[in-house]
Structures are given as C-alpha cells and as structure tokens.
PDB file of C-alpha atoms and ligand atoms in Angstrom:
ATOM      1  CA  UNK A 286      87.049  98.707 129.033  1.00 74.00           C
ATOM      2  CA  UNK A 287      87.549 102.290 127.803  1.00 89.00           C
ATOM      3  CA  UNK A 288      89.639 102.561 124.648  1.00 96.00           C
ATOM      4  CA  UNK A 289      92.907 104.527 124.750  1.00 98.00           C
ATOM      5  CA  UNK A 290      94.563 106.405 121.903  1.00 98.00           C
ATOM      6  CA  UNK A 291      98.144 107.704 121.959  1.00 98.00           C
ATOM      7  CA  UNK A 292      98.596 110.745 119.695  1.00 99.00           C
ATOM      8  CA  UNK A 293     101.960 112.340 118.875  1.00 99.00           C
ATOM      9  CA  UNK A 294     102.055 116.030 117.975  1.00 98.00           C
ATOM     10  CA  UNK A 295      98.838 117.001 119.737  1.00 98.00           C
ATOM     11  CA  UNK A 296      99.759 120.642 120.367  1.00 98.00           C
ATOM     12  CA  UNK A 297      98.371 121.877 117.038  1.00 98.00           C
ATOM     13  CA  UNK A 298      96.819 120.978 113.698  1.00 98.00           C
ATOM     14  CA  UNK A 299      95.744 117.394 113.019  1.00 98.00           C
ATOM     15  CA  UNK A 300      96.925 116.042 116.361  1.00 99.00           C
ATOM     16  CA  UNK A 301      95.009 118.598 118.405  1.00 98.00           C
ATOM     17  CA  UNK A 302      91.836 118.176 116.331  1.00 99.00           C
ATOM     18  CA  UNK A 303      92.139 114.390 116.607  1.00 99.00           C
ATOM     19  CA  UNK A 304      92.549 114.594 120.378  1.00 98.00           C
ATOM     20  CA  UNK A 305      89.360 116.649 120.578  1.00 98.00           C
ATOM     21  CA  UNK A 306      87.472 114.196 118.353  1.00 98.00           C
ATOM     22  CA  UNK A 307      88.427 111.162 120.429  1.00 98.00           C
ATOM     23  CA  UNK A 308      87.762 112.993 123.708  1.00 98.00           C
ATOM     24  CA  UNK A 309      84.275 113.760 122.408  1.00 98.00           C
ATOM     25  CA  UNK A 310      83.747 110.025 121.972  1.00 98.00           C
ATOM     26  CA  UNK A 311      85.046 109.268 125.479  1.00 97.00           C
ATOM     27  CA  UNK A 312      88.349 107.610 124.567  1.00 98.00           C
ATOM     28  CA  UNK A 313      91.207 107.919 127.077  1.00 97.00           C
ATOM     29  CA  UNK A 314      94.078 109.979 125.653  1.00 98.00           C
ATOM     30  CA  UNK A 315      97.839 110.076 125.821  1.00 98.00           C
ATOM     31  CA  UNK A 316      98.948 113.285 124.098  1.00 98.00           C
ATOM     32  CA  UNK A 317     102.481 114.350 123.225  1.00 98.00           C
ATOM     33  CA  UNK A 318     104.277 117.439 121.960  1.00 98.00           C
ATOM     34  CA  UNK A 319     107.216 119.645 122.840  1.00 98.00           C
ATOM     35  CA  UNK A 320     105.322 122.838 123.695  1.00 98.00           C
ATOM     36  CA  UNK A 321     104.422 122.294 127.345  1.00 98.00           C
ATOM     37  CA  UNK A 322     102.067 125.252 127.747  1.00 98.00           C
ATOM     38  CA  UNK A 323      99.916 124.211 124.829  1.00 98.00           C
ATOM     39  CA  UNK A 324      99.892 120.590 125.882  1.00 98.00           C
ATOM     40  CA  UNK A 325      98.979 121.442 129.457  1.00 98.00           C
ATOM     41  CA  UNK A 326      96.143 123.698 128.286  1.00 98.00           C
ATOM     42  CA  UNK A 327      94.727 121.023 125.977  1.00 98.00           C
ATOM     43  CA  UNK A 328      94.996 118.313 128.628  1.00 98.00           C
ATOM     44  CA  UNK A 329      93.267 120.559 131.175  1.00 98.00           C
ATOM     45  CA  UNK A 330      90.461 121.314 128.741  1.00 98.00           C
ATOM     46  CA  UNK A 331      89.891 117.725 127.620  1.00 98.00           C
ATOM     47  CA  UNK A 332      90.142 116.271 131.108  1.00 98.00           C
ATOM     48  CA  UNK A 333      86.618 117.604 131.643  1.00 98.00           C
ATOM     49  CA  UNK A 334      85.522 114.959 129.124  1.00 97.00           C
ATOM     50  CA  UNK A 335      87.851 112.012 129.632  1.00 97.00           C
ATOM     51  CA  UNK A 336      91.080 110.751 131.253  1.00 96.00           C
ATOM     52  CA  UNK A 337      94.013 112.550 129.611  1.00 97.00           C
ATOM     53  CA  UNK A 338      97.721 112.196 130.124  1.00 98.00           C
ATOM     54  CA  UNK A 339     100.198 114.620 128.556  1.00 98.00           C
ATOM     55  CA  UNK A 340     103.818 113.762 127.792  1.00 98.00           C
ATOM     56  CA  UNK A 341     106.112 116.680 126.951  1.00 98.00           C
ATOM     57  CA  UNK A 342     108.654 114.927 124.804  1.00 98.00           C
ATOM     58  CA  UNK A 343     110.563 115.325 121.563  1.00 98.00           C
ATOM     59  CA  UNK A 344     109.943 112.293 119.333  1.00 98.00           C
ATOM     60  CA  UNK A 345     113.515 112.578 118.016  1.00 98.00           C
ATOM     61  CA  UNK A 346     114.950 111.884 121.457  1.00 98.00           C
ATOM     62  CA  UNK A 347     114.978 108.113 121.745  1.00 98.00           C
ATOM     63  CA  UNK A 348     115.944 107.987 125.417  1.00 98.00           C
ATOM     64  CA  UNK A 349     113.364 110.588 126.364  1.00 98.00           C
ATOM     65  CA  UNK A 350     110.703 108.659 124.452  1.00 98.00           C
ATOM     66  CA  UNK A 351     111.706 105.439 126.212  1.00 98.00           C
ATOM     67  CA  UNK A 352     111.499 107.156 129.603  1.00 98.00           C
ATOM     68  CA  UNK A 353     108.176 108.865 128.823  1.00 98.00           C
ATOM     69  CA  UNK A 354     106.528 105.660 127.673  1.00 98.00           C
ATOM     70  CA  UNK A 355     107.976 103.693 130.588  1.00 97.00           C
ATOM     71  CA  UNK A 356     106.430 106.289 132.920  1.00 96.00           C
ATOM     72  CA  UNK A 357     102.875 105.532 131.791  1.00 96.00           C
ATOM     73  CA  UNK A 358     100.722 104.287 134.673  1.00 96.00           C
ATOM     74  CA  UNK A 359      99.441 100.681 134.587  1.00 94.00           C
ATOM     75  CA  UNK A 360      96.033 101.773 133.305  1.00 89.00           C
ATOM     76  CA  UNK A 361      97.833 102.494 129.983  1.00 91.00           C
ATOM     77  CA  UNK A 362      99.498  99.067 129.744  1.00 89.00           C
ATOM     78  CA  UNK A 363      97.351  98.274 126.741  1.00 90.00           C
ATOM     79  CA  UNK A 364      96.576 100.729 123.967  1.00 97.00           C
ATOM     80  CA  UNK A 365      93.897 100.430 121.332  1.00 98.00           C
ATOM     81  CA  UNK A 366      95.391 102.981 118.979  1.00 98.00           C
ATOM     82  CA  UNK A 367      98.543 104.890 118.129  1.00 98.00           C
ATOM     83  CA  UNK A 368      98.371 107.942 115.873  1.00 99.00           C
ATOM     84  CA  UNK A 369     101.866 108.775 114.632  1.00 99.00           C
ATOM     85  CA  UNK A 370     101.172 112.347 113.613  1.00 98.00           C
ATOM     86  CA  UNK A 371     104.130 114.471 114.809  1.00 99.00           C
ATOM     87  CA  UNK A 372     106.028 115.692 111.782  1.00 98.00           C
ATOM     88  CA  UNK A 373     107.109 118.650 109.729  1.00 98.00           C
ATOM     89  CA  UNK A 374     108.505 119.999 106.503  1.00 98.00           C
ATOM     90  CA  UNK A 375     111.271 122.585 106.567  1.00 98.00           C
ATOM     91  CA  UNK A 376     111.650 124.740 103.474  1.00 97.00           C
ATOM     92  CA  UNK A 377     110.708 124.130  99.864  1.00 96.00           C
ATOM     93  CA  UNK A 378     113.829 125.418  98.142  1.00 97.00           C
ATOM     94  CA  UNK A 379     115.502 123.378  95.400  1.00 98.00           C
ATOM     95  CA  UNK A 380     117.796 120.684  96.815  1.00 98.00           C
ATOM     96  CA  UNK A 381     121.078 122.436  95.915  1.00 98.00           C
ATOM     97  CA  UNK A 382     120.092 125.399  98.096  1.00 97.00           C
ATOM     98  CA  UNK A 383     118.909 123.438 101.121  1.00 98.00           C
ATOM     99  CA  UNK A 384     120.341 123.392 104.598  1.00 97.00           C
ATOM    100  CA  UNK A 385     121.496 119.936 105.667  1.00 98.00           C
ATOM    101  CA  UNK A 386     120.362 120.659 109.221  1.00 98.00           C
ATOM    102  CA  UNK A 387     116.798 121.003 107.922  1.00 98.00           C
ATOM    103  CA  UNK A 388     117.110 117.674 106.122  1.00 98.00           C
ATOM    104  CA  UNK A 389     118.401 116.049 109.313  1.00 98.00           C
ATOM    105  CA  UNK A 390     115.487 117.472 111.294  1.00 98.00           C
ATOM    106  CA  UNK A 391     112.913 116.073 108.844  1.00 98.00           C
ATOM    107  CA  UNK A 392     114.533 112.637 108.812  1.00 99.00           C
ATOM    108  CA  UNK A 393     114.917 112.610 112.596  1.00 99.00           C
ATOM    109  CA  UNK A 394     111.313 113.652 113.198  1.00 99.00           C
ATOM    110  CA  UNK A 395     109.281 112.094 110.395  1.00 99.00           C
ATOM    111  CA  UNK A 396     111.224 108.840 110.126  1.00 99.00           C
ATOM    112  CA  UNK A 397     113.151 108.183 113.316  1.00 98.00           C
ATOM    113  CA  UNK A 398     110.587 109.710 115.679  1.00 98.00           C
ATOM    114  CA  UNK A 399     107.811 107.668 114.124  1.00 99.00           C
ATOM    115  CA  UNK A 400     110.017 104.585 114.208  1.00 98.00           C
ATOM    116  CA  UNK A 401     110.877 104.995 117.913  1.00 98.00           C
ATOM    117  CA  UNK A 402     107.278 105.643 118.965  1.00 98.00           C
ATOM    118  CA  UNK A 403     106.011 102.670 116.998  1.00 98.00           C
ATOM    119  CA  UNK A 404     108.591 100.218 118.282  1.00 98.00           C
ATOM    120  CA  UNK A 405     108.208 101.365 121.881  1.00 98.00           C
ATOM    121  CA  UNK A 406     104.422 101.068 121.815  1.00 98.00           C
ATOM    122  CA  UNK A 407     104.111  97.850 119.826  1.00 98.00           C
ATOM    123  CA  UNK A 408     104.028  95.635 122.950  1.00 97.00           C
ATOM    124  CA  UNK A 409     101.076  97.596 124.347  1.00 97.00           C
ATOM    125  CA  UNK A 410      99.201  97.440 121.035  1.00 98.00           C
ATOM    126  CA  UNK A 411      99.876  93.728 120.675  1.00 97.00           C
ATOM    127  CA  UNK A 412      98.744  93.229 124.283  1.00 96.00           C
ATOM    128  CA  UNK A 413      95.432  94.804 123.269  1.00 97.00           C
ATOM    129  CA  UNK A 414      95.314  92.524 120.221  1.00 97.00           C
ATOM    130  CA  UNK A 415      92.267  92.311 117.957  1.00 98.00           C
ATOM    131  CA  UNK A 416      90.902  95.778 117.210  1.00 98.00           C
ATOM    132  CA  UNK A 417      94.140  97.652 117.923  1.00 98.00           C
ATOM    133  CA  UNK A 418      95.477 100.050 115.276  1.00 98.00           C
ATOM    134  CA  UNK A 419      98.464 102.090 114.254  1.00 99.00           C
ATOM    135  CA  UNK A 420      97.631 105.078 112.099  1.00 99.00           C
ATOM    136  CA  UNK A 421     100.596 106.786 110.476  1.00 99.00           C
ATOM    137  CA  UNK A 422     100.313 110.226 108.909  1.00 99.00           C
ATOM    138  CA  UNK A 423     102.010 110.186 105.520  1.00 99.00           C
ATOM    139  CA  UNK A 424     101.429 112.704 102.745  1.00 98.00           C
ATOM    140  CA  UNK A 425     100.706 112.978  99.049  1.00 98.00           C
ATOM    141  CA  UNK A 426     104.312 114.210  98.966  1.00 98.00           C
ATOM    142  CA  UNK A 427     105.362 110.597  99.526  1.00 98.00           C
ATOM    143  CA  UNK A 428     103.499 109.556  96.364  1.00 98.00           C
ATOM    144  CA  UNK A 429     104.087 112.408  93.920  1.00 97.00           C
ATOM    145  CA  UNK A 430     107.246 114.482  93.624  1.00 96.00           C
ATOM    146  CA  UNK A 431     107.032 118.252  93.277  1.00 96.00           C
ATOM    147  CA  UNK A 432     109.810 120.852  93.223  1.00 96.00           C
ATOM    148  CA  UNK A 433     111.076 121.281  96.757  1.00 97.00           C
ATOM    149  CA  UNK A 434     109.545 118.074  98.130  1.00 97.00           C
ATOM    150  CA  UNK A 435     112.829 116.065  98.064  1.00 97.00           C
ATOM    151  CA  UNK A 436     113.587 115.033 101.672  1.00 98.00           C
ATOM    152  CA  UNK A 437     110.100 115.752 103.029  1.00 98.00           C
ATOM    153  CA  UNK A 438     108.590 113.573 100.287  1.00 98.00           C
ATOM    154  CA  UNK A 439     111.221 110.930 100.944  1.00 98.00           C
ATOM    155  CA  UNK A 440     110.364 110.782 104.630  1.00 99.00           C
ATOM    156  CA  UNK A 441     106.672 110.379 103.827  1.00 99.00           C
ATOM    157  CA  UNK A 442     107.422 107.630 101.274  1.00 98.00           C
ATOM    158  CA  UNK A 443     109.204 105.890 104.150  1.00 99.00           C
ATOM    159  CA  UNK A 444     106.066 106.207 106.274  1.00 99.00           C
ATOM    160  CA  UNK A 445     103.960 104.509 103.596  1.00 98.00           C
ATOM    161  CA  UNK A 446     106.367 101.641 102.977  1.00 98.00           C
ATOM    162  CA  UNK A 447     107.147 101.118 106.668  1.00 98.00           C
ATOM    163  CA  UNK A 448     103.421 100.894 107.362  1.00 98.00           C
ATOM    164  CA  UNK A 449     102.852  98.264 104.678  1.00 98.00           C
ATOM    165  CA  UNK A 450     105.815  96.250 105.925  1.00 98.00           C
ATOM    166  CA  UNK A 451     104.633  96.483 109.525  1.00 98.00           C
ATOM    167  CA  UNK A 452     101.359  94.882 108.523  1.00 98.00           C
ATOM    168  CA  UNK A 453     103.264  91.782 107.414  1.00 98.00           C
ATOM    169  CA  UNK A 454     105.135  91.559 110.707  1.00 98.00           C
ATOM    170  CA  UNK A 455     101.944  92.005 112.720  1.00 98.00           C
ATOM    171  CA  UNK A 456     100.206  89.119 111.003  1.00 98.00           C
ATOM    172  CA  UNK A 457      98.282  87.109 113.587  1.00 98.00           C
ATOM    173  CA  UNK A 458      98.322  89.829 116.260  1.00 98.00           C
ATOM    174  CA  UNK A 459      95.078  91.514 115.216  1.00 98.00           C
ATOM    175  CA  UNK A 460      96.887  94.885 115.106  1.00 98.00           C
ATOM    176  CA  UNK A 461      95.976  96.920 112.048  1.00 98.00           C
ATOM    177  CA  UNK A 462      98.133  99.476 110.244  1.00 98.00           C
ATOM    178  CA  UNK A 463      96.966 102.399 108.119  1.00 99.00           C
ATOM    179  CA  UNK A 464      98.656 105.307 106.407  1.00 99.00           C
ATOM    180  CA  UNK A 465      96.637 108.387 105.643  1.00 99.00           C
ATOM    181  CA  UNK A 466      98.124 110.574 102.942  1.00 99.00           C
ATOM    182  CA  UNK A 467      96.648 114.089 102.939  1.00 98.00           C
ATOM    183  CA  UNK A 468      97.231 116.791 100.370  1.00 98.00           C
ATOM    184  CA  UNK A 469      96.840 120.514 101.021  1.00 98.00           C
ATOM    185  CA  UNK A 470      95.601 121.096 104.584  1.00 98.00           C
ATOM    186  CA  UNK A 471      95.516 124.368 106.498  1.00 98.00           C
ATOM    187  CA  UNK A 472      97.552 124.250 109.691  1.00 98.00           C
ATOM    188  CA  UNK A 473     100.710 125.589 111.300  1.00 98.00           C
ATOM    189  CA  UNK A 474     102.518 123.121 109.048  1.00 98.00           C
ATOM    190  CA  UNK A 475     103.022 125.886 106.464  1.00 98.00           C
ATOM    191  CA  UNK A 476     104.184 128.438 109.045  1.00 98.00           C
ATOM    192  CA  UNK A 477     106.768 125.922 110.259  1.00 98.00           C
ATOM    193  CA  UNK A 478     107.757 125.054 106.698  1.00 98.00           C
ATOM    194  CA  UNK A 479     108.312 128.693 105.730  1.00 98.00           C
ATOM    195  CA  UNK A 480     110.043 129.767 108.950  1.00 97.00           C
ATOM    196  CA  UNK A 481     107.072 131.704 110.332  1.00 98.00           C
ATOM    197  CA  UNK A 482     106.527 133.731 107.115  1.00 98.00           C
ATOM    198  CA  UNK A 483     102.843 134.705 107.351  1.00 98.00           C
ATOM    199  CA  UNK A 484     102.716 136.001 103.751  1.00 98.00           C
ATOM    200  CA  UNK A 485     103.854 132.630 102.357  1.00 97.00           C
ATOM    201  CA  UNK A 486     101.409 130.875 104.668  1.00 97.00           C
ATOM    202  CA  UNK A 487      98.560 133.054 103.365  1.00 98.00           C
ATOM    203  CA  UNK A 488      99.643 132.533  99.743  1.00 97.00           C
ATOM    204  CA  UNK A 489      99.693 128.750 100.223  1.00 97.00           C
ATOM    205  CA  UNK A 490      96.009 128.608 101.065  1.00 98.00           C
ATOM    206  CA  UNK A 491      94.615 131.674  99.246  1.00 98.00           C
ATOM    207  CA  UNK A 492      91.507 130.751  97.266  1.00 97.00           C
ATOM    208  CA  UNK A 493      92.138 127.033  97.645  1.00 98.00           C
ATOM    209  CA  UNK A 494      89.604 125.877 100.248  1.00 98.00           C
ATOM    210  CA  UNK A 495      92.153 123.508 101.816  1.00 98.00           C
ATOM    211  CA  UNK A 496      91.279 120.526 104.006  1.00 98.00           C
ATOM    212  CA  UNK A 497      90.966 121.519 107.676  1.00 98.00           C
ATOM    213  CA  UNK A 498      92.414 119.684 110.701  1.00 98.00           C
ATOM    214  CA  UNK A 499      88.847 118.750 111.733  1.00 98.00           C
ATOM    215  CA  UNK A 500      88.415 116.933 108.391  1.00 98.00           C
ATOM    216  CA  UNK A 501      91.550 114.907 109.101  1.00 99.00           C
ATOM    217  CA  UNK A 502      90.414 114.196 112.664  1.00 99.00           C
ATOM    218  CA  UNK A 503      87.116 112.867 111.338  1.00 98.00           C
ATOM    219  CA  UNK A 504      88.978 110.671 108.840  1.00 99.00           C
ATOM    220  CA  UNK A 505      91.270 109.289 111.545  1.00 99.00           C
ATOM    221  CA  UNK A 506      88.304 108.648 113.820  1.00 98.00           C
ATOM    222  CA  UNK A 507      86.524 106.766 111.030  1.00 98.00           C
ATOM    223  CA  UNK A 508      89.596 104.645 110.222  1.00 98.00           C
ATOM    224  CA  UNK A 509      90.157 103.710 113.864  1.00 98.00           C
ATOM    225  CA  UNK A 510      86.524 102.792 114.383  1.00 98.00           C
ATOM    226  CA  UNK A 511      86.198 100.260 111.591  1.00 98.00           C
ATOM    227  CA  UNK A 512      85.141  96.748 112.600  1.00 98.00           C
ATOM    228  CA  UNK A 513      88.086  94.721 113.958  1.00 98.00           C
ATOM    229  CA  UNK A 514      88.284  92.553 110.807  1.00 98.00           C
ATOM    230  CA  UNK A 515      88.745  95.564 108.477  1.00 98.00           C
ATOM    231  CA  UNK A 516      92.175  97.097 107.761  1.00 98.00           C
ATOM    232  CA  UNK A 517      92.256 100.325 105.749  1.00 98.00           C
ATOM    233  CA  UNK A 518      95.736 100.033 104.248  1.00 98.00           C
ATOM    234  CA  UNK A 519      96.179 103.451 102.677  1.00 98.00           C
ATOM    235  CA  UNK A 520      93.902 106.428 102.399  1.00 98.00           C
ATOM    236  CA  UNK A 521      94.909 109.390 100.236  1.00 98.00           C
ATOM    237  CA  UNK A 522      92.871 112.578 100.376  1.00 98.00           C
ATOM    238  CA  UNK A 523      93.068 116.038  98.825  1.00 98.00           C
ATOM    239  CA  UNK A 524      90.880 119.120  98.767  1.00 98.00           C
ATOM    240  CA  UNK A 525      88.694 119.219  95.662  1.00 98.00           C
ATOM    241  CA  UNK A 526      90.678 122.251  94.532  1.00 98.00           C
ATOM    242  CA  UNK A 527      93.932 120.257  94.295  1.00 98.00           C
ATOM    243  CA  UNK A 528      94.987 117.867  91.525  1.00 97.00           C
ATOM    244  CA  UNK A 529      98.134 116.975  89.603  1.00 94.00           C
ATOM    245  CA  UNK A 530     100.237 119.414  87.609  1.00 88.00           C
ATOM    246  CA  UNK A 531     101.414 116.898  85.018  1.00 88.00           C
ATOM    247  CA  UNK A 532     104.979 116.103  83.910  1.00 93.00           C
ATOM    248  CA  UNK A 533     107.380 119.017  83.561  1.00 92.00           C
ATOM    249  CA  UNK A 534     109.580 119.183  80.452  1.00 94.00           C
ATOM    250  CA  UNK A 535     112.792 121.168  80.143  1.00 94.00           C
ATOM    251  CA  UNK A 536     112.734 122.597  76.602  1.00 94.00           C
ATOM    252  CA  UNK A 537     116.070 124.376  76.874  1.00 95.00           C
ATOM    253  CA  UNK A 538     118.009 121.239  75.875  1.00 90.00           C
ATOM    254  CA  UNK A 539     120.190 121.956  72.801  1.00 88.00           C
ATOM    255  CA  UNK A 540     121.222 119.346  70.176  1.00 76.00           C
TER     256      UNK A 540
HETATM  257  P1  NDP B  95     101.284 121.257 112.690  1.00 66.67           P
HETATM  258  O1  NDP B  95     102.554 122.019 112.481  1.00 66.67           O
HETATM  259  O2  NDP B  95     100.049 122.003 112.992  1.00 66.67           O
HETATM  260  O3  NDP B  95     101.488 120.134 113.812  1.00 66.67           O
HETATM  261  C1  NDP B  95     102.652 119.390 113.922  1.00 66.67           C
HETATM  262  C2  NDP B  95     102.689 118.710 115.274  1.00 66.67           C
HETATM  263  O4  NDP B  95     103.867 117.896 115.336  1.00 66.67           O
HETATM  264  C3  NDP B  95     102.749 119.703 116.420  1.00 66.67           C
HETATM  265  O5  NDP B  95     101.909 119.278 117.457  1.00 66.67           O
HETATM  266  C4  NDP B  95     104.192 119.640 116.863  1.00 66.67           C
HETATM  267  O6  NDP B  95     104.258 119.859 118.268  1.00 66.67           O
HETATM  268  C5  NDP B  95     104.539 118.184 116.545  1.00 66.67           C
HETATM  269  N1  NDP B  95     105.975 117.982 116.399  1.00 66.67           N
HETATM  270  C6  NDP B  95     106.791 118.474 115.442  1.00 66.67           C
HETATM  271  N2  NDP B  95     108.074 118.093 115.680  1.00 66.67           N
HETATM  272  C7  NDP B  95     108.044 117.362 116.821  1.00 66.67           C
HETATM  273  C8  NDP B  95     109.034 116.714 117.591  1.00 66.67           C
HETATM  274  N3  NDP B  95     110.329 116.732 117.243  1.00 66.67           N
HETATM  275  N4  NDP B  95     108.669 116.058 118.707  1.00 66.67           N
HETATM  276  C9  NDP B  95     107.366 116.034 119.079  1.00 66.67           C
HETATM  277  N5  NDP B  95     106.377 116.621 118.397  1.00 66.67           N
HETATM  278  C10 NDP B  95     106.723 117.286 117.279  1.00 66.67           C
HETATM  279  O7  NDP B  95     101.096 120.415 111.335  1.00 66.67           O
HETATM  280  P2  NDP B  95      99.953 119.376 110.868  1.00 66.67           P
HETATM  281  O8  NDP B  95      98.975 119.116 111.927  1.00 66.67           O
HETATM  282  O9  NDP B  95      99.469 119.838 109.557  1.00 66.67           O
HETATM  283  O10 NDP B  95     100.874 118.108 110.603  1.00 66.67           O
HETATM  284  C11 NDP B  95     100.701 116.874 111.256  1.00 66.67           C
HETATM  285  C12 NDP B  95     101.262 115.788 110.362  1.00 66.67           C
HETATM  286  O11 NDP B  95     100.571 115.802 109.118  1.00 66.67           O
HETATM  287  C13 NDP B  95     102.747 115.935 110.003  1.00 66.67           C
HETATM  288  O12 NDP B  95     103.335 114.661 110.050  1.00 66.67           O
HETATM  289  C14 NDP B  95     102.730 116.476 108.578  1.00 66.67           C
HETATM  290  O13 NDP B  95     103.864 116.106 107.871  1.00 66.67           O
HETATM  291  C15 NDP B  95     101.490 115.784 108.056  1.00 66.67           C
HETATM  292  N6  NDP B  95     100.839 116.384 106.903  1.00 66.67           N
HETATM  293  C16 NDP B  95     100.445 117.701 106.902  1.00 66.67           C
HETATM  294  C17 NDP B  95      99.807 118.217 105.798  1.00 66.67           C
HETATM  295  C18 NDP B  95      99.422 119.638 105.708  1.00 66.67           C
HETATM  296  O14 NDP B  95      99.225 120.139 104.568  1.00 66.67           O
HETATM  297  N7  NDP B  95      99.235 120.352 106.812  1.00 66.67           N
HETATM  298  C19 NDP B  95      99.472 117.372 104.647  1.00 66.67           C
HETATM  299  C20 NDP B  95      99.932 116.018 104.756  1.00 66.67           C
HETATM  300  C21 NDP B  95     100.562 115.550 105.849  1.00 66.67           C
HETATM  301  P3  NDP B  95     105.414 120.669 119.037  1.00 66.67           P
HETATM  302  O15 NDP B  95     105.929 121.719 118.108  1.00 66.67           O
HETATM  303  O16 NDP B  95     104.718 121.201 120.255  1.00 66.67           O
HETATM  304  O17 NDP B  95     106.427 119.632 119.377  1.00 66.67           O
HETATM  305  C1  8X3 B  96     101.951 118.216 103.143  1.00 66.67           C
HETATM  306  C2  8X3 B  96     101.281 118.268 101.822  1.00 66.67           C
HETATM  307  O1  8X3 B  96     101.552 118.949  99.394  1.00 66.67           O
HETATM  308  O2  8X3 B  96     102.520 120.407 101.100  1.00 66.67           O
HETATM  309  O3  8X3 B  96     102.374 116.924 103.422  1.00 66.67           O
HETATM  310  O4  8X3 B  96     103.552 118.307 100.579  1.00 66.67           O
HETATM  311  S1  8X3 B  96     102.286 119.006 100.685  1.00 66.67           S
END
C-alpha cells in the first residue's frame, strides 16, 4: 500500500519543500494552505509524480477543517504521516508595544490550528497503526527566549509539550510523535513576520548561511522514514552560524 502524508502549510517554505521531497519518493500527498493559486499550481506539478489532493483551508477555522477532512475520499481513510507545519510569527517588537490581534493570530494558528488538525486526523493515523507518525514543527524559540519572542516562543513551547504528552496518550497504538525545532531558516516566514518588509528580511539572513527549506524537508523525510520501532522525540537544529547570545544583564539598576 502506498504511504500517504498530510502536510499543512504546503504553499511555501518547509511545507512546499517537504511536499516535493515526499512526492519524489512516491508518497501520496494531502496538501493544505490558504493561497489557492499556489496550492493548485503545486498540486498540478506534483500530480505528475504521485496522487495529490489539495485542501484550501485555514487551520484556524475548526469547522472548515472538520469539513475538509471529512471530504477526503476513502483512499485517504488511513494516513501514515501528518506534518503539522502551518504556522507563523507576527512581529518582534517588545511585548508592551505588540498588537493583541497579532498575538491572537499566532495562538490561533500555531496552537489551535495544530490542535484541530491533530485531533481530527488521529483516527486515521491510529487506523494505520504501527509505523504512523505525527511530526510537529516547533522552533528553537520554544526552548530559548529572545527579545520579541514572547507569544511566538510560547506557542512553540506548547508544540513541544503537546507532542510529548501526545506520545503518552498514543501508547500502544504504534503512532509516533516528533517535534522538530529549527533555528534560523530562510523562507517567507521572515517576510510574514516583518509585514512584507524586504529590507528586514534581507538583514535577517545577511551573511548567516541560514538553513534552507530543502534541509528541513530532508530532515522531516528522514524522521518519518525511521524503522517503525524508533521514535525520534525531539530534534533541534540550527545553522552552524547560529548559537546562543548568553544571559543579558541590566546594569542600570541603582542601589
Ligand atoms: P512560510 O511562511 O514559508 O510558510 C508558512 C506556511 O504556513 C505557508 O504555507 C502558509 O500558507 C501556512 N499558513 C500560515 N497560516 C496558515 C493558516 N492560518 N492556515 C493554513 N495555513 C497557514 O514559513 P516556514 O516554511 O519557514 O514555516 C513553517 C513552519 O516552521 C512554521 O510553523 C514556523 O513557525 C516554523 N519555523 C520556521 C522557522 C524559520 O526560521 N523559517 C524556524 C523554526 C520554525 P498560506 O499562507 O497559503 O495559508
Ligand atoms: C523561527 C526561528 O529564531 O526566528 O521559529 O524564532 S526564530
């Protein structure tokens, strides 16, 4: 039986590169995203290699997600893998200057969207059983705070802890759960984060040799192709150019 992977946020960056990597290996694909034109173009391209189904859906919309998943044809009744990739950061200003709408959007997408997709697809993953996997895309921002990471980092810490907890609840089903936690990677992520500001995007990556979406796709492919008795719990990765800044100390304190 051909393996099927369901990938959220396949219209750019990691999700798109991951879709291409699995198509190359002949997996069947279910791809999601909000931008219909991009999704249609990717599905058309990859359908030359494998069976592809595109779902134009916003992961924040619980009812739409329920309807989209319920609409899957019977050949997708079991899934070997779910890649919960759709996500975003909005802004990097200090917390007191942030827009609450941006915070809502990050929570709704990175936490609630991932939560809905996971819960709705669990029966299909459990039906597959041994060898099935959920791969959640966290971030180093969930492990290490930096100025401006606040809610984004909090949502990614949720992803890591939710994933570990899920493993406990899936005991005996054969379904594996992994979080990958990338550091600096070059993608539209930084254009979205900085409201389309190309100069800030360029400055983010200048001279840094960031990880590329293809590197992440290769990592995801490796994780999801481990032998069925192996669970990679957590995998954190950074470009060689990135490390830790150390503790910050405010030396303006008087008395
Ligand atoms: P991109 O901006 O390139 O891709 C994000 C994807 O998520 C797009 O396909 C977008 O599709 C989709 N998406 C966003 N919001 C929604 C939504 N509400 N409903 C459905 N789909 C949505 O960024 P990356 O590929 O870099 O990011 C992918 C994941 O990796 C994210 O979870 C991000 O937090 C995480 N990450 C990124 C890092 C980086 O440095 N780039 C590092 C660590 C983690 P569309 O707009 O069409 O809906
Ligand atoms: C994205 C990585 O370091 O910009 O999750 O927060 S970082």
